[in-house]
CSV table of C-alpha atoms in Angstrom, one decimal:
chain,number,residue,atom,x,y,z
A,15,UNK,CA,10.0,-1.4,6.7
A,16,UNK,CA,9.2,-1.7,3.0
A,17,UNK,CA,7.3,1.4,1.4
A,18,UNK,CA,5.7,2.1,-2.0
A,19,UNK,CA,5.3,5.7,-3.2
A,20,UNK,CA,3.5,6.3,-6.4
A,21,UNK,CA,4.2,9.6,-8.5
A,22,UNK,CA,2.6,10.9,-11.6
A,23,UNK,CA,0.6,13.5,-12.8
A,24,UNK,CA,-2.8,14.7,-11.3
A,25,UNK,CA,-4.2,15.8,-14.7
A,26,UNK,CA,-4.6,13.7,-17.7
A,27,UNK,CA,-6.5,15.0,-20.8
A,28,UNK,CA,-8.5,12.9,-22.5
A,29,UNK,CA,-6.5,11.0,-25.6
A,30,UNK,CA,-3.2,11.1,-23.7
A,31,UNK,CA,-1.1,9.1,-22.0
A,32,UNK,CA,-1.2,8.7,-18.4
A,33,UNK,CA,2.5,7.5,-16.7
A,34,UNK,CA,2.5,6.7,-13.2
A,35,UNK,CA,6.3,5.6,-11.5
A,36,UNK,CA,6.2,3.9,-8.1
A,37,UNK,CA,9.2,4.3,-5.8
A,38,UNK,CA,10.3,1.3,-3.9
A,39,UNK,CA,12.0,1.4,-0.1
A,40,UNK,CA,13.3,-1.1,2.2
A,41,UNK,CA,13.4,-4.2,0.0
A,42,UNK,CA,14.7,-5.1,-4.0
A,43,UNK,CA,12.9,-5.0,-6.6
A,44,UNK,CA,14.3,-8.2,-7.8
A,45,UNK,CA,11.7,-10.4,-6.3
A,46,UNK,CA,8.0,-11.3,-6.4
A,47,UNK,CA,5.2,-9.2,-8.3
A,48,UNK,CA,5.3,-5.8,-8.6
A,49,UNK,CA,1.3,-4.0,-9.4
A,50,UNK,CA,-0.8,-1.5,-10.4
A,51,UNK,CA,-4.4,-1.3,-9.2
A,52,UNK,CA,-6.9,1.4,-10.0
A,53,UNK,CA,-10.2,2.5,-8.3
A,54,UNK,CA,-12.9,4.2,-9.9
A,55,UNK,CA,-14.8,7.2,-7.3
A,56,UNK,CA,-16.7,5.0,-5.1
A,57,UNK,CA,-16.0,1.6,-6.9
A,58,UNK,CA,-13.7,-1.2,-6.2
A,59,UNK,CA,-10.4,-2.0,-6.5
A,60,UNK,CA,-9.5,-3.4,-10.8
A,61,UNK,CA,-6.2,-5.2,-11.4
A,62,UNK,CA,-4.5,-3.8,-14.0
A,63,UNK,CA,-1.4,-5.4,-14.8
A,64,UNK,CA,1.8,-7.0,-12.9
A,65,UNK,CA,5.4,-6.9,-13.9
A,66,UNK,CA,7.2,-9.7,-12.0
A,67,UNK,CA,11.2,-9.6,-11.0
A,68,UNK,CA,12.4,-11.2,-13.9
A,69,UNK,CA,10.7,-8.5,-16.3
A,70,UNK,CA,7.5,-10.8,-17.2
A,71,UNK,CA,4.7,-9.0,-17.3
A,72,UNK,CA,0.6,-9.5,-17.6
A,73,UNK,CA,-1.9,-7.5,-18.2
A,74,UNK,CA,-6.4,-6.9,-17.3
A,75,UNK,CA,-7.2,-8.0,-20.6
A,76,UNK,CA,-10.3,-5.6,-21.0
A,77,UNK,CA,-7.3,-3.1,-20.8
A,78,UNK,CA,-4.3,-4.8,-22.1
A,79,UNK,CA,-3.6,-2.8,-25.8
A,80,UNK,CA,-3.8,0.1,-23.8
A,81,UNK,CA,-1.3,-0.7,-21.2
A,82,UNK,CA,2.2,-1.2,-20.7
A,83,UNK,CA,4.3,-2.0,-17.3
A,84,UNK,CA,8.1,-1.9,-17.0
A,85,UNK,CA,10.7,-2.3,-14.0
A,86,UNK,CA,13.5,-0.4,-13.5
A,87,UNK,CA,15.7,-2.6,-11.0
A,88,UNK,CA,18.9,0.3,-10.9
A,89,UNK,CA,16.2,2.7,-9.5
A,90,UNK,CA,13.9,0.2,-7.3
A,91,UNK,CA,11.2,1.4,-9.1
A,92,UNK,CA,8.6,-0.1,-11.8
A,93,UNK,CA,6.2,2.1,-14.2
A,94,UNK,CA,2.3,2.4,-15.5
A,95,UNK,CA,1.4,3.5,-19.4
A,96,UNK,CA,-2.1,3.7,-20.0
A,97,UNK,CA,-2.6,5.1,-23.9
A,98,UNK,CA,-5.6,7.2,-24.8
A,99,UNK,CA,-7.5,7.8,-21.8
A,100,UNK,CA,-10.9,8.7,-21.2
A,101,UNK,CA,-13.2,9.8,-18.7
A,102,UNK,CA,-13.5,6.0,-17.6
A,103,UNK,CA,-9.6,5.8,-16.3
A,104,UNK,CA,-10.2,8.5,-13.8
A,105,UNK,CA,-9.4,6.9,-10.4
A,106,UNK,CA,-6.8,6.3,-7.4
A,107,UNK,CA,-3.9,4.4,-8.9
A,108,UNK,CA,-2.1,2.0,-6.6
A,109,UNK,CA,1.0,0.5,-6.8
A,110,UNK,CA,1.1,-2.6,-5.0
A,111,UNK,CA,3.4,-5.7,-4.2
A,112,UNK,CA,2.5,-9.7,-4.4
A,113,UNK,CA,3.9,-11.7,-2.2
A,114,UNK,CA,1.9,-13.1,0.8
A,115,UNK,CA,-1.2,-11.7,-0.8
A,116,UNK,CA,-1.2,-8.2,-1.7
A,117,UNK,CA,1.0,-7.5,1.7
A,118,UNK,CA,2.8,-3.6,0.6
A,119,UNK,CA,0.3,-0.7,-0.9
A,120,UNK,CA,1.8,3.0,-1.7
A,121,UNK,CA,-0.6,5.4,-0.6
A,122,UNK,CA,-2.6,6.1,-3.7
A,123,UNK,CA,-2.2,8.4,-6.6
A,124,UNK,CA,-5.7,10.3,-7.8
A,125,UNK,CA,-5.8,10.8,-11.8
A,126,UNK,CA,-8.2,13.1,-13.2
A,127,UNK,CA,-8.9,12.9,-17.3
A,128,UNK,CA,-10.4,16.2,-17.7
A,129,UNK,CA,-9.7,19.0,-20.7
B,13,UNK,CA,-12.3,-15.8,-15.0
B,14,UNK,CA,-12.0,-16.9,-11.3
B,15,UNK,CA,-15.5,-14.4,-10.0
B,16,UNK,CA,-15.5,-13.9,-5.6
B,17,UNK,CA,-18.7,-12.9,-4.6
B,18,UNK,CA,-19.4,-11.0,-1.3
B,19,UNK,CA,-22.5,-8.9,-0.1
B,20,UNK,CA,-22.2,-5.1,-0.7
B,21,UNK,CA,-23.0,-4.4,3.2
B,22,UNK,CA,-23.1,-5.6,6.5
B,23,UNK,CA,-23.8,-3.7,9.9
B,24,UNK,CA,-23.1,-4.5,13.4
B,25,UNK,CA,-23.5,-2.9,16.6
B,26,UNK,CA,-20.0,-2.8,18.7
B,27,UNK,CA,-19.1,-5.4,20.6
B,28,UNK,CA,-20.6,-8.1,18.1
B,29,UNK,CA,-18.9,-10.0,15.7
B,30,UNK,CA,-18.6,-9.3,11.8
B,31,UNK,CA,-18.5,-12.1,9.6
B,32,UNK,CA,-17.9,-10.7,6.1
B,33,UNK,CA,-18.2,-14.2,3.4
B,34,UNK,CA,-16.5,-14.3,0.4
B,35,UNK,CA,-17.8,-17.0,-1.9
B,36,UNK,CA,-16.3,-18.7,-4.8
B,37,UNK,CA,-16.5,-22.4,-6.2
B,38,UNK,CA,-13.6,-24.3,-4.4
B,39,UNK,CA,-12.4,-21.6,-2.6
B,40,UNK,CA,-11.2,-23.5,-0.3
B,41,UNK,CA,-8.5,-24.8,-2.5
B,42,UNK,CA,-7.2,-21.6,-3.0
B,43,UNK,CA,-5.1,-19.4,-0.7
B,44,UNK,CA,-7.5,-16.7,0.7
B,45,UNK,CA,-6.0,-12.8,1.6
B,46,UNK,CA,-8.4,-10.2,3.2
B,47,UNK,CA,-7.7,-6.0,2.8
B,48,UNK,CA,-9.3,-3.4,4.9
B,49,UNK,CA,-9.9,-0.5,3.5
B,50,UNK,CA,-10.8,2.6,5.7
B,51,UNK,CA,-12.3,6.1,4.0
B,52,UNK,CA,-9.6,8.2,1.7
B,53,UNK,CA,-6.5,5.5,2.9
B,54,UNK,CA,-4.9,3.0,0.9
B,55,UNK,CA,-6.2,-1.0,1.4
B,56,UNK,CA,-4.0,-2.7,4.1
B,57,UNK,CA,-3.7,-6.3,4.5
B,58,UNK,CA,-5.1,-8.3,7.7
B,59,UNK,CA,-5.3,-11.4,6.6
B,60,UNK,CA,-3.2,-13.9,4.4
B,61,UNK,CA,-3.1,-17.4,3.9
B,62,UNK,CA,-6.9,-18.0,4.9
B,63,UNK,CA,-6.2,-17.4,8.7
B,64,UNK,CA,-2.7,-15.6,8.8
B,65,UNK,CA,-2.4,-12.1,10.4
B,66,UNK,CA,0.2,-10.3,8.9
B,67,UNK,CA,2.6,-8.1,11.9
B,68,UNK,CA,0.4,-6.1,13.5
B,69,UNK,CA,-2.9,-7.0,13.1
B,70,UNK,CA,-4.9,-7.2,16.0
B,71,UNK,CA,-6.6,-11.1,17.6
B,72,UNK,CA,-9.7,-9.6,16.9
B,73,UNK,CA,-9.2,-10.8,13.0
B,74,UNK,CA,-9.3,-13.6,11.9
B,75,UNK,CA,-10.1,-16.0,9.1
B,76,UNK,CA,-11.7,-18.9,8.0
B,77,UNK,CA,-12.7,-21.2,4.7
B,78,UNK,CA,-14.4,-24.2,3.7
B,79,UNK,CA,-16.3,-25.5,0.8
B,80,UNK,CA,-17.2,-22.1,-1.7
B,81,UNK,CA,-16.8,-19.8,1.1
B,82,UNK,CA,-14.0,-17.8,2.9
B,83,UNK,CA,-15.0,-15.7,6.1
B,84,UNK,CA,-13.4,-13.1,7.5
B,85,UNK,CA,-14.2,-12.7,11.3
B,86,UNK,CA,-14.1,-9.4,13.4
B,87,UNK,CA,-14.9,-9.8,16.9
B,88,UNK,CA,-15.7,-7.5,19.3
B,89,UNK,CA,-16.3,-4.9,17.1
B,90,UNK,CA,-15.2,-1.4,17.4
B,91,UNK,CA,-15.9,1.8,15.7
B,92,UNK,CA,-12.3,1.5,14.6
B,93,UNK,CA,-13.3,-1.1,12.3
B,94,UNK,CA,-15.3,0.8,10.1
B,95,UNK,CA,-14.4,0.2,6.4
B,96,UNK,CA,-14.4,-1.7,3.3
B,97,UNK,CA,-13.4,-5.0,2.9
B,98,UNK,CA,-11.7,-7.0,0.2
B,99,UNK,CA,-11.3,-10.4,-0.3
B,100,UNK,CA,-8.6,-12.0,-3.4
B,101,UNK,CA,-6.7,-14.5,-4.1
B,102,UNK,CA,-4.4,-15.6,-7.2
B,103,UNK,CA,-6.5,-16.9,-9.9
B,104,UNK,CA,-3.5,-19.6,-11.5
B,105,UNK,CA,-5.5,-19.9,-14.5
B,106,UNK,CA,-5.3,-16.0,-15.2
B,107,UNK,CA,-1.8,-15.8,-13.6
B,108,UNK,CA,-2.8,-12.6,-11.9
B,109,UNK,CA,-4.8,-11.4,-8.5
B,110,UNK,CA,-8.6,-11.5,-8.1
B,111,UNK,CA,-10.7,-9.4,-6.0
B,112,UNK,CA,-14.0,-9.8,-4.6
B,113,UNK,CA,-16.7,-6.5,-4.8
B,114,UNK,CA,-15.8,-5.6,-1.4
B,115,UNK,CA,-17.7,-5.4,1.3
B,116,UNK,CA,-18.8,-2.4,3.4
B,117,UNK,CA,-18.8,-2.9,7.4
B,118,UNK,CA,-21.2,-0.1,9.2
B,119,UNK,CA,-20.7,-0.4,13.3
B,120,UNK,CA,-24.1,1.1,14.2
């Protein structure tokens, strides 16, 4: 059974850099689209970017100069960047796989920007 | 940007059937996923493909689209079934997923 397992820090302050890692089980890396998904308290879910098996990568454009997403196939795992937060990035972070829709979600990952 | 519309809310008493509609131009030409969403979990999916159920997912869901609108049908309601619901799909244009607003299903 494939499982996703986001890790990270809890607390960001505001102008830094938040870096989430999700930790892939039961299947490679080396396939389909691998992404990270934020939700705001009490909003909906935002796409914010996909790295695909091959390395190619895409980004939400209303956050794509602050973004970056990487895959790390000799650890089954893929990464988040997101530059000089604000108050605005505080959410759960998912990490997610495309295949047959959005079919494999890790559990969630809260981030706080706070000083 | 490919926009899916859906209504914030929708109640129903259990038993009944749910029919949550997610609307876009030509949806129908594009392949349809649904995610449930139940309070402090992660979203799950219960429906790909317009009217696939991924392993595990009860009968009770199902789903449906024609025209501008996708429907995703709970019958028989249970209490159970509380939550929020999501519809996307993959906007090729974009190159990347698309959600609707999610709707939020109350069993009275």
């Amino acid at each position: 059974q494939m499982q996703l397992q986001e890790s990270g820090p809890g607390l960001v302050k505001p102008s830094e850099t938040l870096s989430l890692i999700c930790s892939v089980s039961g299947d490679s890396i080396s396939s389909y689209y691998w992404n990270w998904i934020r939700q705001p308290p009490g909003k909906g879910l935002e796409w914010i970017g996909y790295v695909s098996h091959s390395g190619h990568t895409n980004y939400n454009p209303s956050l794509k100069s602050r973004v970056a997403i990487s895959l790390d196939t000799s650890k089954n795992q893929f990464s988040l960047s997101l530059t000089s937060v604000t108050a605005a990035d505080t959410a759960v972070y998912y990490c997610a796989r495309y295949k047959d829709g959005l079919d494999y979600w890790g559990q969630g990952s809260p981030v706080t920007v706070s000083s | 940007s490919y926009v899916l519309t859906q209504p914030p809310s929708l109640s129903v008493a259990p038993g009944e059937t749910a029919r949550i509609p997610c609307g876009a131009s030509n949806i129908e030409t594009k392949s349809v996923h649904w995610c449930q969403q139940k309070p402090g979990q992660a979203p799950m999916l219960v429906i790909h493909y317009d009217s696939g159920r991924p392993s595990g997912i009860p009968e009770r869901f199902s789903g449906s689209s024609s025209g501008n609108t996708a429907t995703l049908t709970i019958s028989r309601v249970e209490a159970g079934d509380e939550a929020d619901y999501y519809c996307h799909v993959w906007d090729s244009s974009g190159d990347h997923p698309v959600f609707g607003g999610g709707t939020r299903l109350t069993v009275l």
